[in-house]
Tab-separated table of C-alpha atoms and ligand atoms in Angstrom:
chain	number	residue	atom	x	y	z
A	1	MET	CA	0.066	0.016	-0.072
A	2	LYS	CA	1.375	3.621	-0.958
A	3	LYS	CA	0.501	7.089	0.280
A	4	SER	CA	0.043	9.788	-2.389
A	5	LEU	CA	2.717	12.542	-1.337
A	6	GLY	CA	1.560	14.802	-4.355
A	7	ALA	CA	3.544	16.306	-7.216
A	8	LYS	CA	6.895	16.484	-5.474
A	9	THR	CA	10.517	16.375	-6.893
A	10	LEU	CA	11.794	13.581	-4.721
A	11	LEU	CA	13.830	10.926	-6.380
A	12	PHE	CA	16.133	8.792	-4.667
A	13	PRO	CA	19.151	9.376	-4.849
A	14	THR	CA	20.503	12.206	-7.186
A	15	PRO	CA	24.110	12.914	-7.664
A	16	VAL	CA	26.010	15.671	-6.270
A	17	LEU	CA	27.358	17.540	-8.912
A	18	MET	CA	30.045	20.351	-9.115
A	19	ILE	CA	29.330	22.671	-11.819
A	20	GLY	CA	32.473	24.756	-12.864
A	21	THR	CA	32.048	27.781	-14.766
A	22	TYR	CA	33.779	31.175	-15.878
A	23	ASP	CA	31.643	34.153	-15.682
A	24	LYS	CA	31.520	37.188	-18.128
A	25	ALA	CA	34.571	38.859	-16.263
A	26	GLY	CA	36.558	35.332	-16.216
A	27	LYS	CA	36.142	34.771	-12.542
A	28	PRO	CA	36.074	31.114	-11.886
A	29	ASN	CA	33.103	29.524	-9.947
A	30	VAL	CA	31.679	26.326	-9.040
A	31	MET	CA	28.193	25.600	-7.405
A	32	ASN	CA	26.595	22.274	-6.119
A	33	ALA	CA	23.829	20.879	-8.484
A	34	ALA	CA	21.505	17.835	-7.428
A	35	TRP	CA	19.444	17.880	-10.256
A	36	GLY	CA	21.367	16.447	-13.325
A	37	GLY	CA	22.976	13.319	-14.796
A	38	ILE	CA	23.541	11.457	-17.945
A	39	CYS	CA	21.298	11.946	-20.715
A	40	CYS	CA	22.624	10.714	-23.953
A	41	SER	CA	24.980	7.889	-24.798
A	42	ASP	CA	25.878	9.024	-28.209
A	43	PRO	CA	26.685	11.830	-28.572
A	44	PRO	CA	27.800	11.514	-24.767
A	45	CYS	CA	25.616	14.064	-22.798
A	46	VAL	CA	25.046	15.229	-19.439
A	47	THR	CA	22.157	17.599	-18.222
A	48	VAL	CA	21.985	19.719	-15.440
A	49	SER	CA	19.001	21.978	-14.297
A	50	ILE	CA	19.904	25.319	-12.851
A	51	ARG	CA	17.780	28.282	-11.778
A	52	LYS	CA	18.180	31.685	-13.635
A	53	ALA	CA	18.933	33.296	-10.138
A	54	ARG	CA	22.292	31.346	-9.950
A	55	HIS	CA	25.342	33.023	-11.149
A	56	THR	CA	26.157	29.723	-13.091
A	57	TYR	CA	23.108	30.321	-15.249
A	58	ASP	CA	24.491	33.369	-16.612
A	59	SER	CA	28.305	32.026	-16.920
A	60	ILE	CA	27.008	28.978	-19.052
A	61	LEU	CA	25.060	30.858	-21.153
A	62	GLU	CA	27.893	33.587	-21.547
A	63	ARG	CA	30.826	30.676	-22.072
A	64	LYS	CA	28.507	27.985	-23.592
A	65	ALA	CA	30.689	25.399	-21.595
A	66	PHE	CA	30.769	24.001	-18.044
A	67	THR	CA	32.615	21.335	-16.196
A	68	VAL	CA	30.756	18.558	-13.937
A	69	GLY	CA	32.627	17.198	-10.955
A	70	VAL	CA	31.617	14.491	-8.649
A	71	ALA	CA	31.506	15.433	-5.290
A	72	CYS	CA	33.129	12.998	-2.917
A	73	GLU	CA	33.371	12.187	0.845
A	74	ALA	CA	36.520	13.649	1.413
A	75	LYS	CA	35.322	17.221	0.070
A	76	ILE	CA	31.866	17.071	1.734
A	77	ALA	CA	32.047	20.296	3.390
A	78	GLU	CA	33.478	22.140	0.369
A	79	ALA	CA	30.781	20.536	-1.875
A	80	ASP	CA	28.093	22.059	0.538
A	81	TYR	CA	29.848	25.482	0.605
A	82	VAL	CA	29.428	25.717	-2.948
A	83	GLY	CA	25.881	25.059	-2.949
A	84	ILE	CA	25.158	27.887	-0.303
A	85	SER	CA	27.286	30.646	-1.470
A	86	SER	CA	27.330	32.762	-4.717
A	87	GLY	CA	30.237	33.283	-7.156
A	88	ARG	CA	28.526	36.825	-7.300
A	89	ASP	CA	29.681	37.545	-3.933
A	90	VAL	CA	32.871	35.484	-3.110
A	91	ASP	CA	35.701	33.539	-4.958
A	92	LYS	CA	34.531	30.099	-3.723
A	93	PHE	CA	37.512	28.279	-5.121
A	94	ALA	CA	39.649	30.638	-2.746
A	95	VAL	CA	37.564	30.459	0.384
A	96	ALA	CA	37.149	26.519	0.036
A	97	GLY	CA	40.976	25.985	-0.823
A	98	LEU	CA	40.009	24.314	-4.121
A	99	THR	CA	42.732	24.029	-6.774
A	100	LEU	CA	41.695	25.733	-10.110
A	101	VAL	CA	42.270	23.926	-13.280
A	102	ARG	CA	41.668	25.378	-16.548
A	103	SER	CA	40.181	23.186	-18.912
A	104	GLU	CA	42.052	22.986	-22.184
A	105	LEU	CA	39.202	21.444	-24.079
A	106	VAL	CA	36.385	23.863	-22.961
A	107	ASP	CA	35.939	27.494	-21.635
A	108	ALA	CA	35.455	26.342	-18.115
A	109	PRO	CA	37.362	25.432	-15.006
A	110	TYR	CA	37.328	22.716	-12.560
A	111	ALA	CA	38.564	21.666	-9.056
A	112	GLU	CA	41.262	19.185	-8.970
A	113	GLU	CA	39.832	17.983	-5.548
A	114	PHE	CA	36.961	16.371	-7.024
A	115	PRO	CA	38.020	12.853	-8.454
A	116	VAL	CA	35.913	12.650	-11.451
A	117	VAL	CA	35.284	15.446	-13.893
A	118	LEU	CA	33.187	15.892	-17.259
A	119	GLU	CA	34.364	18.751	-19.463
A	120	CYS	CA	31.398	19.865	-21.513
A	121	ARG	CA	30.308	22.206	-24.492
A	122	LEU	CA	26.599	23.613	-24.086
A	123	LEU	CA	24.575	21.593	-26.572
A	124	HIS	CA	21.156	22.563	-25.942
A	125	THR	CA	19.289	24.925	-23.441
A	126	LEU	CA	15.628	24.212	-22.694
A	127	GLU	CA	13.531	26.361	-20.713
A	128	ILE	CA	11.278	24.311	-18.455
A	129	GLY	CA	10.001	26.506	-15.754
A	130	ILE	CA	11.970	27.806	-12.646
A	131	HIS	CA	14.693	25.722	-13.841
A	132	THR	CA	16.555	25.701	-17.232
A	133	GLN	CA	17.889	22.308	-18.330
A	134	PHE	CA	21.486	22.641	-19.680
A	135	ILE	CA	22.611	19.811	-21.842
A	136	GLY	CA	26.342	19.526	-22.316
A	137	GLU	CA	28.235	17.252	-24.691
A	138	ILE	CA	31.163	15.670	-22.816
A	139	VAL	CA	34.198	16.262	-24.694
A	140	ASP	CA	36.322	14.500	-22.150
A	141	LEU	CA	36.107	12.393	-18.715
A	142	LYS	CA	39.121	12.809	-16.601
A	143	VAL	CA	39.479	10.626	-13.328
A	144	ASP	CA	41.982	10.717	-10.768
A	145	LEU	CA	44.590	7.943	-11.413
A	146	ASN	CA	44.144	6.543	-7.598
A	147	THR	CA	40.590	5.957	-8.344
A	148	LEU	CA	41.104	3.700	-11.291
A	149	SER	CA	40.576	-0.065	-10.931
A	150	GLU	CA	42.539	-2.983	-12.651
A	151	ASP	CA	40.375	-2.788	-15.774
A	152	GLY	CA	41.265	0.922	-16.486
A	153	LEU	CA	37.832	1.951	-15.284
A	154	PRO	CA	37.002	4.238	-12.480
A	155	ASP	CA	36.200	2.386	-9.265
A	156	ILE	CA	32.965	3.580	-7.447
A	157	LEU	CA	34.313	2.515	-4.226
A	158	LYS	CA	37.594	4.389	-4.588
A	159	ILE	CA	35.766	7.544	-5.987
A	160	LYS	CA	33.545	7.696	-2.797
A	161	PRO	CA	30.837	9.954	-4.688
A	162	LEU	CA	28.252	11.645	-2.335
A	163	VAL	CA	24.564	10.958	-3.282
A	164	TYR	CA	21.686	13.285	-2.372
A	165	ASP	CA	18.421	12.302	-0.570
A	166	THR	CA	16.117	14.763	-1.971
A	167	ALA	CA	13.730	14.337	1.036
A	168	HIS	CA	15.799	15.202	3.929
A	169	LYS	CA	18.248	16.929	2.158
A	170	GLY	CA	21.154	14.723	3.288
A	171	TYR	CA	24.500	13.364	1.705
A	172	HIS	CA	24.921	9.819	1.741
A	173	ALA	CA	27.904	7.422	0.930
A	174	VAL	CA	27.536	4.754	-1.819
A	175	GLY	CA	27.171	1.200	-0.315
A	176	PRO	CA	28.894	-2.248	-1.558
A	177	LEU	CA	28.279	-3.939	-4.749
A	178	LEU	CA	25.048	-5.980	-4.569
A	179	ALA	CA	25.034	-7.715	-7.993
A	180	LYS	CA	26.113	-7.012	-11.758
A	181	ALA	CA	23.804	-5.154	-13.839
A	182	PHE	CA	22.616	-6.995	-17.069
A	183	SER	CA	23.328	-10.332	-15.299
A	184	VAL	CA	21.578	-10.553	-12.074
A	185	GLY	CA	18.154	-10.516	-13.833
A	186	LYS	CA	19.207	-13.273	-16.099
A	187	LYS	CA	17.732	-15.725	-13.873
A	188	LEU	CA	14.188	-14.446	-14.667
A	189	LEU	CA	14.529	-14.726	-18.468
B	1	FMN	C1	22.642	19.835	-2.183
B	1	FMN	C2	22.522	20.858	-3.249
B	1	FMN	C3	22.024	20.648	-4.449
B	1	FMN	C4	21.644	21.923	-5.419
B	1	FMN	N1	21.109	21.505	-6.266
B	1	FMN	C5	20.745	22.575	-7.267
B	1	FMN	C6	20.441	22.539	-8.490
B	1	FMN	O1	20.176	21.236	-8.960
B	1	FMN	N2	19.953	23.610	-9.367
B	1	FMN	C7	20.293	24.750	-8.821
B	1	FMN	O2	19.747	25.843	-9.610
B	1	FMN	N3	20.740	24.848	-7.678
B	1	FMN	C8	20.980	24.239	-6.864
B	1	FMN	N4	21.555	24.226	-5.702
B	1	FMN	C9	21.608	25.664	-5.153
B	1	FMN	C10	23.027	26.387	-5.717
B	1	FMN	O3	24.115	25.455	-5.443
B	1	FMN	C11	23.296	27.490	-4.782
B	1	FMN	O4	22.132	28.689	-5.122
B	1	FMN	C12	24.460	28.136	-5.381
B	1	FMN	O5	24.621	29.296	-4.058
B	1	FMN	C13	24.483	29.050	-6.705
B	1	FMN	O6	25.774	29.294	-6.810
B	1	FMN	P1	26.169	30.342	-8.024
B	1	FMN	O7	25.256	31.593	-7.623
B	1	FMN	O8	27.772	30.810	-7.674
B	1	FMN	O9	25.951	29.734	-9.128
B	1	FMN	C14	21.945	23.046	-4.611
B	1	FMN	C15	22.392	23.487	-3.561
B	1	FMN	C16	22.634	22.362	-2.806
B	1	FMN	C17	22.989	22.720	-1.331
């Protein structure tokens, strides 16, 4: 039996994305976004929904580029900080002690401390309502060497990404592997 909670934007979990941009003046910035994710395999694309009020909103339109970092357990306070302060008022990289890296592929920066980063060029902008959906084509994926597993792919247990609980507004950790996808269901085929 289920109880109706109405038309709410609760989905479990969402990622905790670190959106890196340069503003019109060239000031680097990073903001926290929980409303986003991969949205196409070919071309490889990621989407993020951002309110017009955010400094990041203007920056993405200005530069036609952004980066998407994956927030991790080791930088939980920094990840939250960039979601409660604006690049209009402060230099978040400086205050949070984040190391600025200039992407060589797109006109946007990222923070070295986040173990995974997607470098994106703006492909589409969709006005939905309060939020605008930005779709970025991923031109490169950069991953910390020490998070790679033996097969050369990133290991989620080494990355230790944060996941977000939209109901209680909390950051959670990722748990152990339960089963292989495209495999465990085969017993029901
Ligand atoms: C956990 C968390 C998730 C957030 N998700 C989003 C989001 O998906 N979209 C959005 O527009 N703002 C989101 N925010 C709010 C922005 O990160 C916040 O308003 C930030 O100050 C904007 O920074 P800026 O003005 O430098 O762009 C989130 C904040 C937190 C703490």
